[in-house]
Amino acid sequence: MRILAIETSCDETAVAVVREQRHKIIVEASLFSSQIPLHRLTQGVVPEVAARAHTETIIPTIQAVLAQAKVNHGDIDAIAVTRGPGLFTSLMVGVETAKFLAKLWHKPLIPIQHHEGHIYSNFVGKFPISNFQFPMLALIVSGGHTMLVLMKKHLQYKILGATLDDAAGEAFDKTATLLGLSYPGGPEISRLARHGNPHAVPLPRPLLNRPDYNFSFSGLKTAVLYGLQKQKIKKTRNQEIKITRADWAASIQQAIVDVLVAKTMRAAKEYRVKTVLLAGGVAANTSLRETLEKKLKQECPRTKFSKPDLAYTTDNAAMIAAAAVFRYYAGDTCPPETLTADPNLKLASIAKSKKTR
Ligand code: KG4
Ligand code: ZN
């Protein structure tokens, strides 16, 4: 079974062809056209600029993926697309293109929720699908969302907690801007942090000891802002500043990782999960990957840990195709005429919408 998937929820025009064979999800081609250089000019994504770039690159990217996978439309069994959440005008480019292709080529159309895609990025490439045991706990950490999700079976999600304000990725990006680093800030902080002392700046660990599974990262950004302002004043008075930019980066990363790992560990124990999955752009962070894996090994040795290959942590279309493999077998397809982009689409609402069809 072979799926062509499109992902345009934010700033990457991503297309992939993925084959499911003997319970393995094999990527035949996965390409994206990155808008990062464009958005660096504005230190963030301007929706109109992103949508225009998607419009220009979507067709060439589809053509390139089909050529690289050495397949044509006759070899494709279904078209999958990210329906939401994300920037409405960006999502629309992907959704309208997928609807058009589904109609033109007479293929089933499978809408996918973006975070569901991130969860299923763990299934891309490495394992037979049956290796994953339920219940599973997914920590989704991206630029717009931070969530702990419990799964008792495929495509069923219970959100245990989420961020009350800024997401983890947003905290990396915003504090990176305060440090004068370029967009997107997560990889920059992670790179600098290697040379810094993670205990140099005592930063807050918001909601760490609260019994629920919610997160809050906006206080961290404020603490960094005030800390840097104090340093600036010291500098104007010619006082010695001992904390380097690398120390700031390492301390910020440590504060974020500490909170994410502590809450994930607590949920893993409370719900006695058999698998913990890490997902989303921040899953590329080496410190988070290593700390969570180590803690699980120490404290829950029977729980399996899964992290996506680095290539499938940040937004990509192979993860959308992987989720679509499961939706395809569950019969969750959608008539092209009825599909609309939904910038606020919640995890699990695609499954619910099936009943209303
Ligand atoms: O999942 P994603 O590609 O897009 C959204 O769905 O939001 O996540 C992007 C986020 C950005 O905030 C980016 O700074 C962060 O992932 N990120 C990282 C790293 N690589 C990407 N954060 C920390 N460390 C990294 N190595
Ligand atoms: Zn994402």
Short mmCIF file of C-alpha atoms and ligand atoms in Angstrom, two decimals:
data_model
loop_
_atom_site.label_atom_id
_atom_site.label_comp_id
_atom_site.label_asym_id
_atom_site.label_seq_id
_atom_site.Cartn_x
_atom_site.Cartn_y
_atom_site.Cartn_z
CA MET A 1 0.00 0.00 0.00
CA ARG A 2 1.40 3.38 -1.02
CA ILE A 3 0.47 6.89 0.12
CA LEU A 4 1.33 10.33 -1.24
CA ALA A 5 1.21 12.84 1.63
CA ILE A 6 1.27 16.63 1.74
CA GLU A 7 2.08 18.82 4.77
CA THR A 8 1.87 22.63 4.59
CA SER A 9 0.71 23.62 8.08
CA CYS A 10 3.45 26.17 8.71
CA ASP A 11 6.71 27.00 7.00
CA GLU A 12 7.74 23.84 5.14
CA THR A 13 6.18 22.66 1.89
CA ALA A 14 6.60 18.93 2.50
CA VAL A 15 5.63 15.98 0.29
CA ALA A 16 6.38 12.28 0.72
CA VAL A 17 5.68 8.91 -0.84
CA VAL A 18 5.54 6.14 1.74
CA ARG A 19 4.95 2.40 1.32
CA GLU A 20 3.54 0.09 3.97
CA GLN A 21 4.77 -3.46 3.59
CA ARG A 22 4.77 -6.32 6.06
CA HIS A 23 3.94 -3.98 8.96
CA LYS A 24 6.81 -1.64 8.17
CA ILE A 25 6.51 1.93 6.99
CA ILE A 26 9.12 2.58 4.32
CA VAL A 27 9.86 6.06 2.98
CA GLU A 28 10.35 6.02 -0.79
CA ALA A 29 10.87 9.78 -1.02
CA SER A 30 10.41 12.65 1.41
CA LEU A 31 11.23 16.17 0.33
CA PHE A 32 10.54 19.64 1.59
CA SER A 33 11.09 23.13 0.45
CA SER A 34 12.10 25.12 3.52
CA GLN A 35 11.01 28.72 4.00
CA ILE A 36 13.40 29.28 6.90
CA PRO A 37 15.70 31.74 5.03
CA LEU A 38 12.59 33.74 4.08
CA HIS A 39 11.23 33.87 7.64
CA ARG A 40 14.66 34.69 9.11
CA LEU A 41 14.24 38.15 7.59
CA THR A 42 11.23 38.74 9.89
CA GLN A 43 12.41 36.54 12.84
CA GLY A 44 9.19 34.53 12.47
CA VAL A 45 6.53 33.37 10.05
CA VAL A 46 4.36 35.97 8.27
CA PRO A 47 1.27 33.94 7.17
CA GLU A 48 0.80 35.64 3.78
CA VAL A 49 4.46 35.19 2.91
CA ALA A 50 4.31 31.50 3.92
CA ALA A 51 1.16 30.83 1.86
CA ARG A 52 2.64 32.44 -1.25
CA ALA A 53 5.79 30.34 -0.92
CA HIS A 54 3.69 27.14 -0.52
CA THR A 55 1.75 28.02 -3.70
CA GLU A 56 4.98 28.42 -5.64
CA THR A 57 6.66 25.23 -4.42
CA ILE A 58 3.88 22.64 -3.94
CA ILE A 59 3.62 21.35 -7.52
CA PRO A 60 7.40 21.18 -8.18
CA THR A 61 7.83 19.37 -4.82
CA ILE A 62 5.15 16.79 -5.72
CA GLN A 63 6.79 16.24 -9.11
CA ALA A 64 10.22 15.85 -7.52
CA VAL A 65 8.94 13.34 -4.94
CA LEU A 66 7.20 11.19 -7.55
CA ALA A 67 10.37 11.23 -9.66
CA GLN A 68 12.61 10.35 -6.72
CA ALA A 69 10.30 7.52 -5.61
CA LYS A 70 10.17 6.36 -9.25
CA VAL A 71 6.38 6.03 -9.14
CA ASN A 72 3.49 7.63 -11.00
CA HIS A 73 -0.07 8.29 -9.88
CA GLY A 74 -1.18 4.81 -10.90
CA ASP A 75 1.05 3.38 -8.13
CA ILE A 76 -0.52 5.54 -5.40
CA ASP A 77 -3.37 4.09 -3.29
CA ALA A 78 -4.40 7.22 -1.38
CA ILE A 79 -3.64 10.91 -0.91
CA ALA A 80 -3.11 12.19 2.64
CA VAL A 81 -2.97 15.79 3.79
CA THR A 82 -2.59 17.79 6.99
CA ARG A 83 -5.98 19.35 7.71
CA GLY A 84 -4.91 21.32 10.80
CA PRO A 85 -3.96 22.84 13.12
CA GLY A 86 -1.71 25.50 11.63
CA LEU A 87 -1.84 28.69 9.62
CA PHE A 88 -5.13 28.72 7.70
CA THR A 89 -3.77 30.08 4.42
CA SER A 90 -0.81 27.66 4.49
CA LEU A 91 -3.04 24.66 5.29
CA MET A 92 -5.39 25.65 2.46
CA VAL A 93 -2.66 25.29 -0.16
CA GLY A 94 -2.02 21.69 0.88
CA VAL A 95 -5.68 20.77 1.36
CA GLU A 96 -6.84 22.21 -1.97
CA THR A 97 -3.95 20.54 -3.82
CA ALA A 98 -4.73 17.17 -2.18
CA LYS A 99 -8.44 17.50 -3.01
CA PHE A 100 -7.60 18.29 -6.62
CA LEU A 101 -5.23 15.30 -6.95
CA ALA A 102 -7.71 12.95 -5.25
CA LYS A 103 -10.42 13.97 -7.73
CA LEU A 104 -8.17 13.95 -10.77
CA TRP A 105 -6.59 10.57 -10.00
CA HIS A 106 -9.72 9.00 -8.39
CA LYS A 107 -7.95 8.25 -5.10
CA PRO A 108 -9.27 8.14 -1.53
CA LEU A 109 -8.44 11.27 0.47
CA ILE A 110 -7.23 10.98 4.08
CA PRO A 111 -7.20 14.07 6.32
CA ILE A 112 -4.63 13.97 9.13
CA GLN A 113 -4.33 16.05 12.29
CA HIS A 114 -0.81 17.49 12.46
CA HIS A 115 0.02 16.22 15.98
CA GLU A 116 -1.22 12.79 15.07
CA GLY A 117 1.38 12.96 12.30
CA HIS A 118 4.09 13.86 14.83
CA ILE A 119 3.11 10.87 17.00
CA TYR A 120 3.28 8.52 14.01
CA SER A 121 6.70 9.89 12.97
CA ASN A 122 7.89 7.28 15.48
CA PHE A 123 6.62 4.55 13.15
CA VAL A 124 8.55 5.79 10.11
CA GLY A 125 11.34 3.52 9.02
CA LYS A 126 12.67 1.57 11.92
CA PHE A 127 10.38 -1.01 13.46
CA PRO A 128 7.68 -3.47 12.56
CA ILE A 129 4.53 -1.64 13.73
CA SER A 130 3.66 -4.52 16.07
CA ASN A 131 6.72 -3.72 18.26
CA PHE A 132 4.84 -0.84 19.86
CA GLN A 133 2.84 -1.90 22.87
CA PHE A 134 -0.13 -0.15 24.45
CA PRO A 135 -0.81 1.79 26.58
CA MET A 136 1.50 4.40 25.08
CA LEU A 137 2.32 7.87 26.29
CA ALA A 138 3.31 10.52 23.75
CA LEU A 139 5.12 13.71 24.66
CA ILE A 140 4.45 16.10 21.78
CA VAL A 141 6.74 19.12 21.83
CA SER A 142 6.54 21.46 18.87
CA GLY A 143 6.67 25.15 18.05
CA GLY A 144 2.99 25.68 18.81
CA HIS A 145 2.04 22.88 21.22
CA THR A 146 3.24 20.92 24.23
CA MET A 147 1.08 17.95 25.18
CA LEU A 148 1.10 14.66 27.03
CA VAL A 149 -1.19 12.20 25.27
CA LEU A 150 -2.27 8.74 26.43
CA MET A 151 -3.09 6.13 23.76
CA LYS A 152 -4.80 2.86 24.65
CA LYS A 153 -5.00 1.91 21.00
CA HIS A 154 -4.15 3.28 17.58
CA LEU A 155 -5.79 6.59 16.60
CA GLN A 156 -7.34 7.08 20.05
CA TYR A 157 -6.01 9.92 22.12
CA LYS A 158 -6.61 11.21 25.63
CA ILE A 159 -4.90 14.51 26.36
CA LEU A 160 -3.55 14.35 29.91
CA GLY A 161 -2.15 17.87 29.90
CA ALA A 162 -1.06 20.69 27.62
CA THR A 163 0.63 24.03 27.78
CA LEU A 164 -1.32 26.85 29.41
CA ASP A 165 0.63 29.51 27.50
CA ASP A 166 3.83 29.20 25.43
CA ALA A 167 4.82 25.83 23.95
CA ALA A 168 8.27 24.34 24.60
CA GLY A 169 9.44 25.18 21.06
CA GLU A 170 8.12 28.71 21.45
CA ALA A 171 10.08 29.04 24.71
CA PHE A 172 13.25 27.98 22.86
CA ASP A 173 12.49 30.38 19.99
CA LYS A 174 11.57 33.40 22.11
CA THR A 175 14.48 33.09 24.55
CA ALA A 176 16.81 32.56 21.57
CA THR A 177 15.63 35.88 20.12
CA LEU A 178 16.36 37.54 23.49
CA LEU A 179 19.89 36.10 23.27
CA GLY A 180 20.26 37.54 19.75
CA LEU A 181 20.23 34.12 18.04
CA SER A 182 18.66 33.54 14.64
CA TYR A 183 15.29 31.93 13.78
CA PRO A 184 14.35 29.17 14.55
CA GLY A 185 15.94 29.40 17.98
CA GLY A 186 15.63 25.80 19.20
CA PRO A 187 18.52 24.36 17.16
CA GLU A 188 20.64 27.48 17.92
CA ILE A 189 20.15 27.17 21.71
CA SER A 190 20.84 23.46 21.52
CA ARG A 191 24.10 24.09 19.58
CA LEU A 192 25.32 26.82 21.96
CA ALA A 193 24.26 24.88 25.08
CA ARG A 194 26.98 22.30 24.41
CA HIS A 195 29.60 24.85 25.51
CA GLY A 196 27.71 26.26 28.50
CA ASN A 197 27.03 25.48 32.15
CA PRO A 198 23.40 24.34 32.62
CA HIS A 199 23.48 25.46 36.28
CA ALA A 200 24.92 28.93 35.65
CA VAL A 201 21.56 30.75 35.79
CA PRO A 202 18.90 29.64 38.30
CA LEU A 203 15.80 29.74 36.07
CA PRO A 204 12.23 28.80 37.11
CA ARG A 205 10.79 25.32 36.43
CA PRO A 206 7.13 26.34 35.99
CA LEU A 207 4.43 23.96 37.32
CA LEU A 208 7.10 21.30 38.01
CA ASN A 209 5.62 20.23 41.32
CA ARG A 210 1.94 20.65 40.45
CA PRO A 211 0.07 17.32 40.40
CA ASP A 212 -1.51 17.88 36.96
CA TYR A 213 0.13 17.39 33.54
CA ASN A 214 -0.11 20.97 32.29
CA PHE A 215 2.89 23.04 31.28
CA SER A 216 3.67 26.76 31.33
CA PHE A 217 6.76 28.30 29.76
CA SER A 218 5.98 32.02 29.54
CA GLY A 219 7.52 32.69 32.98
CA LEU A 220 10.81 31.31 31.73
CA LYS A 221 10.89 33.84 28.90
CA THR A 222 10.19 36.68 31.40
CA ALA A 223 12.94 35.44 33.74
CA VAL A 224 15.44 35.41 30.86
CA LEU A 225 14.36 38.90 29.78
CA TYR A 226 14.86 40.36 33.28
CA GLY A 227 18.12 38.47 33.79
CA LEU A 228 19.56 39.82 30.55
CA GLN A 229 18.42 43.36 31.40
CA LYS A 230 20.26 43.13 34.74
CA GLN A 231 23.39 42.01 32.89
CA LYS A 232 23.11 44.98 30.53
CA ILE A 233 22.94 47.41 33.46
CA LYS A 234 26.01 45.74 35.00
CA LYS A 235 27.83 46.13 31.69
CA THR A 236 27.09 49.86 31.48
CA ARG A 237 28.57 50.16 35.00
CA ASN A 238 31.67 48.26 33.85
CA GLN A 239 30.97 45.45 36.33
CA GLU A 240 32.24 41.98 35.53
CA ILE A 241 29.75 39.61 33.82
CA LYS A 242 30.60 35.99 34.44
CA ILE A 243 27.68 34.36 32.62
CA THR A 244 28.29 33.72 28.92
CA ARG A 245 25.68 33.38 26.17
CA ALA A 246 26.44 29.64 26.11
CA ASP A 247 25.69 29.50 29.87
CA TRP A 248 22.32 31.17 29.22
CA ALA A 249 21.55 28.71 26.42
CA ALA A 250 22.52 25.69 28.55
CA SER A 251 20.48 26.96 31.53
CA ILE A 252 17.39 27.61 29.37
CA GLN A 253 17.63 24.17 27.76
CA GLN A 254 18.08 22.50 31.16
CA ALA A 255 15.02 24.28 32.63
CA ILE A 256 12.81 23.19 29.70
CA VAL A 257 14.14 19.61 29.66
CA ASP A 258 13.76 19.25 33.45
CA VAL A 259 10.04 20.13 33.32
CA LEU A 260 9.28 18.00 30.24
CA VAL A 261 11.09 14.93 31.58
CA ALA A 262 9.67 15.18 35.13
CA LYS A 263 6.05 15.38 33.94
CA THR A 264 6.50 12.62 31.35
CA MET A 265 8.06 10.31 33.95
CA ARG A 266 5.23 10.94 36.38
CA ALA A 267 2.57 10.21 33.75
CA ALA A 268 4.44 7.09 32.56
CA LYS A 269 4.38 5.72 36.10
CA GLU A 270 0.81 6.73 36.93
CA TYR A 271 -0.64 5.16 33.77
CA ARG A 272 1.84 2.23 33.77
CA VAL A 273 2.51 2.70 30.08
CA LYS A 274 4.43 0.14 28.05
CA THR A 275 5.82 2.64 25.54
CA VAL A 276 6.82 6.30 25.72
CA LEU A 277 7.01 8.20 22.43
CA LEU A 278 8.76 11.51 21.92
CA ALA A 279 7.45 13.64 19.05
CA GLY A 280 7.53 17.12 17.48
CA GLY A 281 10.25 19.55 16.42
CA VAL A 282 11.74 19.81 19.93
CA ALA A 283 12.24 16.01 19.83
CA ALA A 284 15.34 16.91 17.78
CA ASN A 285 16.91 18.24 20.98
CA THR A 286 19.73 15.90 22.00
CA SER A 287 19.54 16.74 25.69
CA LEU A 288 15.80 15.96 25.79
CA ARG A 289 16.22 12.71 23.83
CA GLU A 290 19.07 11.51 26.02
CA THR A 291 17.69 12.64 29.40
CA LEU A 292 14.27 11.08 28.87
CA GLU A 293 15.75 7.82 27.59
CA LYS A 294 18.16 7.61 30.55
CA LYS A 295 15.49 8.37 33.16
CA LEU A 296 13.14 5.77 31.70
CA LYS A 297 15.88 3.16 31.71
CA GLN A 298 16.64 3.93 35.35
CA GLU A 299 13.13 4.28 36.74
CA CYS A 300 10.87 2.28 34.37
CA PRO A 301 13.21 -0.31 32.82
CA ARG A 302 10.35 -2.30 31.30
CA THR A 303 8.92 0.68 29.43
CA LYS A 304 10.12 1.03 25.84
CA PHE A 305 11.28 4.40 24.61
CA SER A 306 10.83 5.57 21.04
CA LYS A 307 12.08 8.73 19.38
CA PRO A 308 11.71 9.58 15.70
CA ASP A 309 14.77 9.60 13.44
CA LEU A 310 16.12 13.16 13.39
CA ALA A 311 14.94 13.65 9.80
CA TYR A 312 11.33 13.14 10.93
CA THR A 313 11.27 15.29 14.10
CA THR A 314 10.50 18.69 12.56
CA ASP A 315 7.58 19.07 10.15
CA ASN A 316 7.67 16.57 7.29
CA ALA A 317 5.20 14.68 5.12
CA ALA A 318 6.46 11.14 5.83
CA MET A 319 4.92 11.37 9.31
CA ILE A 320 1.58 12.44 7.78
CA ALA A 321 1.76 9.42 5.46
CA ALA A 322 2.57 7.12 8.40
CA ALA A 323 -0.55 8.26 10.28
CA ALA A 324 -2.52 7.93 7.05
CA VAL A 325 -1.54 4.25 6.74
CA PHE A 326 -3.45 3.59 9.99
CA ARG A 327 -6.39 5.79 8.98
CA TYR A 328 -6.53 4.06 5.57
CA TYR A 329 -6.94 0.64 7.20
CA ALA A 330 -9.50 2.13 9.64
CA GLY A 331 -11.52 3.41 6.64
CA ASP A 332 -11.13 7.07 7.63
CA THR A 333 -11.30 8.60 4.17
CA CYS A 334 -13.19 11.73 3.19
CA PRO A 335 -15.00 12.90 0.03
CA PRO A 336 -12.90 15.71 -1.53
CA GLU A 337 -15.91 18.09 -1.77
CA THR A 338 -16.37 18.12 2.02
CA LEU A 339 -12.79 18.62 3.16
CA THR A 340 -11.77 22.03 4.53
CA ALA A 341 -8.61 23.21 6.26
CA ASP A 342 -9.15 23.71 9.99
CA PRO A 343 -6.55 25.93 11.72
CA ASN A 344 -7.81 24.85 15.18
CA LEU A 345 -8.29 21.14 14.54
CA LYS A 346 -7.92 19.14 17.77
CA LEU A 347 -6.28 15.77 18.11
CA ALA A 348 -8.97 13.07 17.69
CA SER A 349 -11.57 15.28 16.06
CA ILE A 350 -11.00 13.61 12.67
CA ALA A 351 -12.14 10.28 14.10
CA LYS A 352 -15.24 11.93 15.57
CA SER A 353 -16.13 13.66 12.30
CA LYS A 354 -16.39 10.23 10.64
CA LYS A 355 -19.70 9.57 12.43
CA THR A 356 -21.26 12.71 10.98
CA ARG A 357 -20.48 11.76 7.40
O1 KG4 B 1 7.10 20.40 14.97
P1 KG4 B 1 7.77 21.58 14.40
O2 KG4 B 1 8.69 21.39 13.23
O3 KG4 B 1 6.72 22.66 13.95
C1 KG4 B 1 5.51 22.84 14.62
O4 KG4 B 1 4.60 22.02 14.44
O5 KG4 B 1 5.49 23.81 15.41
O6 KG4 B 1 8.56 22.28 15.59
C2 KG4 B 1 9.30 23.43 15.41
C3 KG4 B 1 9.94 23.80 16.73
C4 KG4 B 1 10.59 25.18 16.73
O7 KG4 B 1 10.15 25.87 17.86
C5 KG4 B 1 12.07 24.85 16.81
O8 KG4 B 1 12.82 25.85 17.47
C6 KG4 B 1 12.05 23.57 17.61
O9 KG4 B 1 10.96 22.85 17.08
N1 KG4 B 1 13.30 22.80 17.46
C7 KG4 B 1 14.15 22.56 18.48
C8 KG4 B 1 15.26 21.86 17.93
N2 KG4 B 1 15.01 21.66 16.60
C9 KG4 B 1 13.82 22.26 16.33
N3 KG4 B 1 14.09 22.89 19.77
C10 KG4 B 1 15.11 22.51 20.57
N4 KG4 B 1 16.19 21.84 20.12
C11 KG4 B 1 16.31 21.49 18.82
N5 KG4 B 1 17.39 20.83 18.40
ZN ZN B 2 4.83 20.25 13.73
#
